[in-house]
mmCIF file of C-alpha atoms in Angstrom:
data_model
loop_
_atom_site.group_PDB
_atom_site.id
_atom_site.type_symbol
_atom_site.label_atom_id
_atom_site.label_comp_id
_atom_site.label_asym_id
_atom_site.label_seq_id
_atom_site.Cartn_x
_atom_site.Cartn_y
_atom_site.Cartn_z
ATOM 1 C CA UNK A 1 -14.230 32.257 15.875
ATOM 2 C CA UNK A 2 -11.426 35.167 16.944
ATOM 3 C CA UNK A 3 -12.477 37.913 18.469
ATOM 4 C CA UNK A 4 -10.563 41.371 18.501
ATOM 5 C CA UNK A 5 -11.945 44.334 20.507
ATOM 6 C CA UNK A 6 -11.270 48.236 20.333
ATOM 7 C CA UNK A 7 -10.686 49.890 23.114
ATOM 8 C CA UNK A 8 -13.655 50.497 25.559
ATOM 9 C CA UNK A 9 -14.641 51.872 28.963
ATOM 10 C CA UNK A 10 -12.761 49.837 31.647
ATOM 11 C CA UNK A 11 -9.467 48.425 29.199
ATOM 12 C CA UNK A 12 -6.825 50.406 29.938
ATOM 13 C CA UNK A 13 -3.986 51.277 27.854
ATOM 14 C CA UNK A 14 -1.212 49.022 29.199
ATOM 15 C CA UNK A 15 -3.331 45.886 28.621
ATOM 16 C CA UNK A 16 -4.100 46.732 25.193
ATOM 17 C CA UNK A 17 -0.454 47.374 24.676
ATOM 18 C CA UNK A 18 0.159 43.833 25.807
ATOM 19 C CA UNK A 19 -2.599 42.616 23.724
ATOM 20 C CA UNK A 20 -0.945 43.994 20.614
ATOM 21 C CA UNK A 21 2.539 42.839 21.715
ATOM 22 C CA UNK A 22 1.028 39.317 21.679
ATOM 23 C CA UNK A 23 -1.134 39.947 18.646
ATOM 24 C CA UNK A 24 1.675 40.695 16.479
ATOM 25 C CA UNK A 25 3.982 37.733 18.094
ATOM 26 C CA UNK A 26 0.976 35.148 17.335
ATOM 27 C CA UNK A 27 -1.202 36.471 14.710
ATOM 28 C CA UNK A 28 -2.976 33.490 14.028
ATOM 29 C CA UNK A 29 -2.852 32.114 17.379
ATOM 30 C CA UNK A 30 -1.052 28.958 16.351
ATOM 31 C CA UNK A 31 1.936 29.630 19.177
ATOM 32 C CA UNK A 32 -0.638 29.403 21.876
ATOM 33 C CA UNK A 33 -2.852 26.854 20.458
ATOM 34 C CA UNK A 34 0.213 24.469 20.951
ATOM 35 C CA UNK A 35 0.735 25.605 24.061
ATOM 36 C CA UNK A 36 -2.507 24.528 25.315
ATOM 37 C CA UNK A 37 -2.536 21.119 23.266
ATOM 38 C CA UNK A 38 0.996 20.500 25.154
ATOM 39 C CA UNK A 39 -0.320 21.532 28.274
ATOM 40 C CA UNK A 40 -3.365 19.066 28.447
ATOM 41 C CA UNK A 41 -1.052 16.531 26.771
ATOM 42 C CA UNK A 42 1.421 16.383 29.530
ATOM 43 C CA UNK A 43 -1.180 16.561 32.219
ATOM 44 C CA UNK A 44 -2.572 13.103 30.993
ATOM 45 C CA UNK A 45 1.031 11.792 30.459
ATOM 46 C CA UNK A 46 -0.994 9.499 27.855
ATOM 47 C CA UNK A 47 2.330 7.862 26.643
ATOM 48 C CA UNK A 48 2.415 6.029 30.367
ATOM 49 C CA UNK A 49 -1.084 6.382 31.675
ATOM 50 C CA UNK A 50 -3.416 6.064 28.609
ATOM 51 C CA UNK A 51 -5.411 8.774 29.532
ATOM 52 C CA UNK A 52 -7.043 11.522 27.240
ATOM 53 C CA UNK A 53 -9.300 13.674 29.221
ATOM 54 C CA UNK A 54 -9.565 16.164 32.252
ATOM 55 C CA UNK A 55 -11.938 13.686 33.902
ATOM 56 C CA UNK A 56 -9.483 10.997 34.313
ATOM 57 C CA UNK A 57 -7.285 13.233 36.549
ATOM 58 C CA UNK A 58 -7.146 13.905 40.143
ATOM 59 C CA UNK A 59 -8.315 17.083 41.407
ATOM 60 C CA UNK A 60 -4.534 17.881 42.417
ATOM 61 C CA UNK A 61 -3.156 16.787 38.530
ATOM 62 C CA UNK A 62 -6.060 19.246 37.346
ATOM 63 C CA UNK A 63 -4.906 22.096 39.274
ATOM 64 C CA UNK A 64 -1.603 21.552 38.091
ATOM 65 C CA UNK A 65 -2.718 22.879 34.612
ATOM 66 C CA UNK A 66 -1.848 26.375 35.446
ATOM 67 C CA UNK A 67 1.763 25.667 36.438
ATOM 68 C CA UNK A 68 2.030 24.031 33.055
ATOM 69 C CA UNK A 69 0.136 26.844 30.746
ATOM 70 C CA UNK A 70 2.576 29.488 32.752
ATOM 71 C CA UNK A 71 5.643 27.504 31.805
ATOM 72 C CA UNK A 72 4.922 26.753 28.514
ATOM 73 C CA UNK A 73 3.834 30.231 27.615
ATOM 74 C CA UNK A 74 7.121 31.398 29.328
ATOM 75 C CA UNK A 75 8.922 29.188 27.047
ATOM 76 C CA UNK A 76 7.234 29.395 23.702
ATOM 77 C CA UNK A 77 7.310 33.187 23.802
ATOM 78 C CA UNK A 78 10.805 33.984 25.149
ATOM 79 C CA UNK A 79 10.866 36.462 22.257
ATOM 80 C CA UNK A 80 8.550 38.925 23.878
ATOM 81 C CA UNK A 81 8.567 37.312 27.657
ATOM 82 C CA UNK A 82 11.068 37.558 30.213
ATOM 83 C CA UNK A 83 10.539 36.686 33.995
ATOM 84 C CA UNK A 84 8.952 39.234 36.150
ATOM 85 C CA UNK A 85 10.118 41.070 38.947
ATOM 86 C CA UNK A 86 7.032 40.477 40.915
ATOM 87 C CA UNK A 87 4.545 38.439 38.923
ATOM 88 C CA UNK A 88 5.102 35.676 36.550
ATOM 89 C CA UNK A 89 6.342 37.546 33.337
ATOM 90 C CA UNK A 90 7.527 40.538 32.140
ATOM 91 C CA UNK A 91 5.896 42.022 28.899
ATOM 92 C CA UNK A 92 7.224 45.281 27.140
ATOM 93 C CA UNK A 93 8.296 46.377 31.003
ATOM 94 C CA UNK A 94 5.118 45.422 32.820
ATOM 95 C CA UNK A 95 4.614 42.592 35.246
ATOM 96 C CA UNK A 96 2.147 40.335 34.398
ATOM 97 C CA UNK A 97 0.704 37.469 36.375
ATOM 98 C CA UNK A 98 -0.663 34.253 34.172
ATOM 99 C CA UNK A 99 -4.004 33.013 35.255
ATOM 100 C CA UNK A 100 -5.357 30.006 33.691
ATOM 101 C CA UNK A 101 -8.669 28.494 34.668
ATOM 102 C CA UNK A 102 -10.513 25.435 32.999
ATOM 103 C CA UNK A 103 -13.940 27.481 33.593
ATOM 104 C CA UNK A 104 -14.441 30.410 31.421
ATOM 105 C CA UNK A 105 -14.248 33.545 33.609
ATOM 106 C CA UNK A 106 -13.179 30.874 36.704
ATOM 107 C CA UNK A 107 -10.010 32.997 37.396
ATOM 108 C CA UNK A 108 -8.968 33.135 40.920
ATOM 109 C CA UNK A 109 -7.214 36.318 41.458
ATOM 110 C CA UNK A 110 -5.307 36.416 44.607
ATOM 111 C CA UNK A 111 -4.732 39.887 46.938
ATOM 112 C CA UNK A 112 -1.213 40.260 45.751
ATOM 113 C CA UNK A 113 -2.311 40.491 42.161
ATOM 114 C CA UNK A 114 -4.277 43.998 42.809
ATOM 115 C CA UNK A 115 -2.414 46.794 40.761
ATOM 116 C CA UNK A 116 -0.901 44.491 38.408
ATOM 117 C CA UNK A 117 -1.687 43.093 35.255
ATOM 118 C CA UNK A 118 -3.008 39.479 34.353
ATOM 119 C CA UNK A 119 -3.019 37.548 31.303
ATOM 120 C CA UNK A 120 -6.265 35.167 31.651
ATOM 121 C CA UNK A 121 -6.222 32.242 30.150
ATOM 122 C CA UNK A 122 -8.963 29.053 29.276
ATOM 123 C CA UNK A 123 -8.913 26.306 27.275
ATOM 124 C CA UNK A 124 -11.431 23.940 26.700
ATOM 125 C CA UNK A 125 -10.273 20.128 25.240
ATOM 126 C CA UNK A 126 -13.756 18.914 24.286
ATOM 127 C CA UNK A 127 -14.558 21.623 22.132
ATOM 128 C CA UNK A 128 -10.785 22.599 21.070
ATOM 129 C CA UNK A 129 -11.231 26.286 21.715
ATOM 130 C CA UNK A 130 -9.376 28.573 23.743
ATOM 131 C CA UNK A 131 -9.465 32.416 25.140
ATOM 132 C CA UNK A 132 -6.697 34.693 26.148
ATOM 133 C CA UNK A 133 -7.184 38.603 27.303
ATOM 134 C CA UNK A 134 -5.458 40.982 29.372
ATOM 135 C CA UNK A 135 -6.621 43.035 32.286
ATOM 136 C CA UNK A 136 -5.228 45.257 35.010
ATOM 137 C CA UNK A 137 -6.691 43.891 38.344
ATOM 138 C CA UNK A 138 -8.158 46.260 40.658
ATOM 139 C CA UNK A 139 -10.971 46.255 43.164
ATOM 140 C CA UNK A 140 -13.452 47.516 40.659
ATOM 141 C CA UNK A 141 -13.710 44.371 38.526
ATOM 142 C CA UNK A 142 -13.405 42.022 40.883
ATOM 143 C CA UNK A 143 -16.405 40.299 43.212
ATOM 144 C CA UNK A 144 -17.140 41.650 46.569
ATOM 145 C CA UNK A 145 -16.950 38.201 48.232
ATOM 146 C CA UNK A 146 -14.081 35.696 48.326
ATOM 147 C CA UNK A 147 -12.997 32.358 49.188
ATOM 148 C CA UNK A 148 -11.012 31.340 52.357
ATOM 149 C CA UNK A 149 -7.694 32.408 50.902
ATOM 150 C CA UNK A 150 -9.137 35.781 49.713
ATOM 151 C CA UNK A 151 -8.927 34.824 46.246
ATOM 152 C CA UNK A 152 -11.765 36.598 44.160
ATOM 153 C CA UNK A 153 -13.135 36.108 40.611
ATOM 154 C CA UNK A 154 -13.925 38.862 37.971
ATOM 155 C CA UNK A 155 -17.576 40.012 38.132
ATOM 156 C CA UNK A 156 -19.523 39.846 35.014
ATOM 157 C CA UNK A 157 -19.493 43.747 34.643
ATOM 158 C CA UNK A 158 -15.623 43.701 35.502
ATOM 159 C CA UNK A 159 -15.221 41.387 32.342
ATOM 160 C CA UNK A 160 -15.640 44.564 30.388
ATOM 161 C CA UNK A 161 -12.112 45.542 31.165
ATOM 162 C CA UNK A 162 -10.608 42.413 29.553
ATOM 163 C CA UNK A 163 -8.788 43.011 26.792
ATOM 164 C CA UNK A 164 -9.340 39.983 24.633
ATOM 165 C CA UNK A 165 -6.746 38.647 22.438
ATOM 166 C CA UNK A 166 -8.333 35.655 21.213
ATOM 167 C CA UNK A 167 -12.177 33.874 22.180
ATOM 168 C CA UNK A 168 -13.280 30.511 20.995
ATOM 169 C CA UNK A 169 -9.975 30.006 18.957
ATOM 170 C CA UNK A 170 -9.288 27.007 17.825
ATOM 171 C CA UNK A 171 -6.198 24.515 18.827
ATOM 172 C CA UNK A 172 -4.944 21.400 17.811
ATOM 173 C CA UNK A 173 -8.022 18.796 18.774
ATOM 174 C CA UNK A 174 -7.730 15.862 21.057
ATOM 175 C CA UNK A 175 -8.617 13.346 18.621
ATOM 176 C CA UNK A 176 -10.016 10.848 20.956
ATOM 177 C CA UNK A 177 -12.207 13.010 22.637
ATOM 178 C CA UNK A 178 -13.998 14.101 19.419
ATOM 179 C CA UNK A 179 -14.299 10.398 18.250
ATOM 180 C CA UNK A 180 -17.728 8.918 18.938
ATOM 181 C CA UNK A 181 -17.900 6.335 22.238
ATOM 182 C CA UNK A 182 -17.831 3.653 20.072
ATOM 183 C CA UNK A 183 -15.320 4.431 17.756
ATOM 184 C CA UNK A 184 -13.170 5.563 20.617
ATOM 185 C CA UNK A 185 -13.707 2.330 22.259
ATOM 186 C CA UNK A 186 -12.623 0.464 19.120
ATOM 187 C CA UNK A 187 -9.341 2.240 18.749
ATOM 188 C CA UNK A 188 -8.342 1.235 22.412
ATOM 189 C CA UNK A 189 -9.756 -2.099 22.315
ATOM 190 C CA UNK A 190 -6.440 -4.031 21.046
ATOM 191 C CA UNK A 191 -3.986 -4.802 23.118
ATOM 192 C CA UNK A 192 -1.230 -4.038 21.087
ATOM 193 C CA UNK A 193 0.129 -0.579 20.646
ATOM 194 C CA UNK A 194 0.728 -1.037 17.096
ATOM 195 C CA UNK A 195 -2.782 -2.293 16.520
ATOM 196 C CA UNK A 196 -4.356 0.615 18.353
ATOM 197 C CA UNK A 197 -2.525 3.183 16.128
ATOM 198 C CA UNK A 198 -3.647 1.029 12.877
ATOM 199 C CA UNK A 199 -7.468 1.561 14.176
ATOM 200 C CA UNK A 200 -6.722 4.805 15.175
ATOM 201 C CA UNK A 201 -5.996 5.727 11.483
ATOM 202 C CA UNK A 202 -8.805 3.773 10.028
ATOM 203 C CA UNK A 203 -11.326 5.556 11.867
ATOM 204 C CA UNK A 204 -10.117 9.020 12.378
ATOM 205 C CA UNK A 205 -9.390 10.000 8.723
ATOM 206 C CA UNK A 206 -9.397 13.291 7.106
ATOM 207 C CA UNK A 207 -8.522 15.079 10.716
ATOM 208 C CA UNK A 208 -5.746 16.209 12.493
ATOM 209 C CA UNK A 209 -4.132 13.868 14.739
ATOM 210 C CA UNK A 210 -1.760 15.690 17.182
ATOM 211 C CA UNK A 211 1.571 13.979 18.315
ATOM 212 C CA UNK A 212 0.124 13.501 21.842
ATOM 213 C CA UNK A 213 -2.721 11.661 20.655
ATOM 214 C CA UNK A 214 -0.461 9.026 18.812
ATOM 215 C CA UNK A 215 1.568 8.769 22.009
ATOM 216 C CA UNK A 216 -1.551 7.984 24.218
ATOM 217 C CA UNK A 217 -2.916 5.368 21.707
ATOM 218 C CA UNK A 218 0.712 3.739 21.497
ATOM 219 C CA UNK A 219 1.970 3.854 24.853
ATOM 220 C CA UNK A 220 5.440 3.008 23.785
ATOM 221 C CA UNK A 221 8.604 5.083 23.871
ATOM 222 C CA UNK A 222 9.325 4.793 20.065
ATOM 223 C CA UNK A 223 5.552 5.643 19.327
ATOM 224 C CA UNK A 224 6.083 7.681 16.111
ATOM 225 C CA UNK A 225 8.608 4.818 14.689
ATOM 226 C CA UNK A 226 4.893 2.850 14.548
ATOM 227 C CA UNK A 227 3.814 5.518 12.406
ATOM 228 C CA UNK A 228 6.368 5.140 9.453
ATOM 229 C CA UNK A 229 6.750 3.078 6.580
ATOM 230 C CA UNK A 230 9.034 -0.071 7.174
ATOM 231 C CA UNK A 231 6.953 -2.097 9.179
ATOM 232 C CA UNK A 232 4.671 0.830 10.660
ATOM 233 C CA UNK A 233 1.121 1.812 10.169
ATOM 234 C CA UNK A 234 1.867 3.579 6.733
ATOM 235 C CA UNK A 235 3.062 0.276 5.620
ATOM 236 C CA UNK A 236 0.402 -1.960 7.267
ATOM 237 C CA UNK A 237 -2.760 0.323 6.015
ATOM 238 C CA UNK A 238 -1.191 0.990 2.197
ATOM 239 C CA UNK A 239 -3.141 -2.483 0.975
ATOM 240 C CA UNK A 240 -6.228 -1.100 2.414
ATOM 241 C CA UNK A 241 -5.643 2.435 0.145
ATOM 242 C CA UNK A 242 -4.884 4.477 3.329
ATOM 243 C CA UNK A 243 -2.162 6.693 3.367
ATOM 244 C CA UNK A 244 -0.484 9.100 6.516
ATOM 245 C CA UNK A 245 0.233 12.583 5.651
ATOM 246 C CA UNK A 246 2.612 14.182 8.180
ATOM 247 C CA UNK A 247 4.418 17.550 8.723
ATOM 248 C CA UNK A 248 6.847 17.278 5.570
ATOM 249 C CA UNK A 249 6.265 20.061 2.725
ATOM 250 C CA UNK A 250 5.243 17.458 0.519
ATOM 251 C CA UNK A 251 2.891 15.827 2.971
ATOM 252 C CA UNK A 252 1.247 19.455 3.350
ATOM 253 C CA UNK A 253 1.134 20.162 -0.408
ATOM 254 C CA UNK A 254 -0.775 16.979 -0.848
ATOM 255 C CA UNK A 255 -3.424 17.833 2.267
ATOM 256 C CA UNK A 256 -4.021 21.275 0.310
ATOM 257 C CA UNK A 257 -4.779 19.671 -2.906
ATOM 258 C CA UNK A 258 -7.142 17.138 -1.456
ATOM 259 C CA UNK A 259 -8.878 19.854 0.562
ATOM 260 C CA UNK A 260 -7.734 18.084 3.798
ATOM 261 C CA UNK A 261 -6.624 19.566 7.002
ATOM 262 C CA UNK A 262 -2.836 20.408 6.880
ATOM 263 C CA UNK A 263 -0.775 18.828 9.430
ATOM 264 C CA UNK A 264 1.162 21.002 11.427
ATOM 265 C CA UNK A 265 4.310 20.253 13.076
ATOM 266 C CA UNK A 266 3.987 16.591 14.982
ATOM 267 C CA UNK A 267 0.366 16.357 13.600
ATOM 268 C CA UNK A 268 -0.635 13.007 11.061
ATOM 269 C CA UNK A 269 -3.615 12.869 8.765
ATOM 270 C CA UNK A 270 -4.810 9.758 7.303
ATOM 271 C CA UNK A 271 -7.002 9.337 4.099
ATOM 272 C CA UNK A 272 -8.229 6.470 1.895
ATOM 273 C CA UNK A 273 -7.509 7.117 -1.727
ATOM 274 C CA UNK A 274 -8.879 5.802 -4.681
ATOM 275 C CA UNK A 275 -7.527 5.950 -8.569
ATOM 276 C CA UNK A 276 -9.576 8.984 -10.122
ATOM 277 C CA UNK A 277 -11.716 7.724 -12.925
ATOM 278 C CA UNK A 278 -11.548 9.632 -16.621
ATOM 279 C CA UNK A 279 -13.430 12.635 -16.455
ATOM 280 C CA UNK A 280 -13.430 13.105 -12.646
ATOM 281 C CA UNK A 281 -13.342 16.894 -11.669
ATOM 282 C CA UNK A 282 -12.932 16.919 -7.976
ATOM 283 C CA UNK A 283 -9.723 17.347 -6.257
ATOM 284 C CA UNK A 284 -6.905 14.993 -7.117
ATOM 285 C CA UNK A 285 -3.241 14.056 -6.639
ATOM 286 C CA UNK A 286 -0.699 12.837 -8.896
ATOM 287 C CA UNK A 287 1.155 9.744 -7.666
ATOM 288 C CA UNK A 288 2.789 6.476 -9.247
ATOM 289 C CA UNK A 289 1.780 7.328 -12.838
ATOM 290 C CA UNK A 290 -2.076 8.254 -11.782
ATOM 291 C CA UNK A 291 -4.213 10.622 -10.229
ATOM 292 C CA UNK A 292 -5.802 9.750 -7.241
ATOM 293 C CA UNK A 293 -9.281 10.985 -5.519
ATOM 294 C CA UNK A 294 -10.403 10.441 -1.446
ATOM 295 C CA UNK A 295 -12.155 6.950 -1.674
ATOM 296 C CA UNK A 296 -15.837 7.002 -1.343
ATOM 297 C CA UNK A 297 -17.217 4.591 1.317
ATOM 298 C CA UNK A 298 -18.091 1.679 -1.091
ATOM 299 C CA UNK A 299 -15.204 2.231 -3.335
ATOM 300 C CA UNK A 300 -12.747 -1.119 -2.895
ATOM 301 C CA UNK A 301 -9.597 -1.061 -1.236
ATOM 302 C CA UNK A 302 -6.809 -0.841 -3.703
ATOM 303 C CA UNK A 303 -3.091 -0.787 -2.778
ATOM 304 C CA UNK A 304 -2.241 3.208 -1.939
ATOM 305 C CA UNK A 305 0.366 5.034 -3.465
ATOM 306 C CA UNK A 306 3.786 5.067 -1.576
ATOM 307 C CA UNK A 307 3.687 8.850 -0.264
ATOM 308 C CA UNK A 308 7.624 9.947 0.139
ATOM 309 C CA UNK A 309 8.906 12.982 2.134
ATOM 310 C CA UNK A 310 10.271 14.374 -1.123
#
């Protein structure tokens, strides 16, 4: 759920100004959501390693997440950010330090950040939610102690000084993490990348599957080719009634008509279809001369319609 707060004691006007700057640039959080999804996927490097969770990374690799988030935010928001003179970014003429923590409220604030503003980021890949807020870093909002590098965290009381842009806001999910363990094992068991992808689209139906997850499961350079028709998963799963929707506008419209998650850039959504009976009143699509509905578990497999891009 998105939370947006009005001015309250402790929140300075510049933090509010920067919050509004980002709110106008990313009102629904989709751009920041893509940043966090891409940062996790880059850290896992699943295409080459098969990894899909923070727990599989070394301590050094996990610590690198902050640098990835900073780089990707700067690249994604080059319409409102430039390089800062002292801190990481310049936002509307104000220096802005980018801080990421894998723990909520776990940001480690260095001494040189005092007197500057910070963009405070946290994302949890297990729940697929993120937080982003802004605050002016000053002594009174920090804890009294510090680590050996004299870095401190924001105190419980000091959190009142954060101007939140988003809290508990969803971003594209890590499909492998969200699968039941036995289903995840079923996906990862086959030796062939193509067979693993086929299994992924069988067991993870009716949910968005980001491009990075496809790369992790396939572990091949041409992983998206393995999804397409002409011998890919679309071809092989049609006899089972399964279609694979992607970012094409026609596919997105089909997803809307069937009340499915709408695939965004790089996403795929698989679903098994079955011919709709006369008098069926639920959501349907019209393809190849007949109406189709989402299949029930006891519906026998039938050849699915070929869903074209146009």
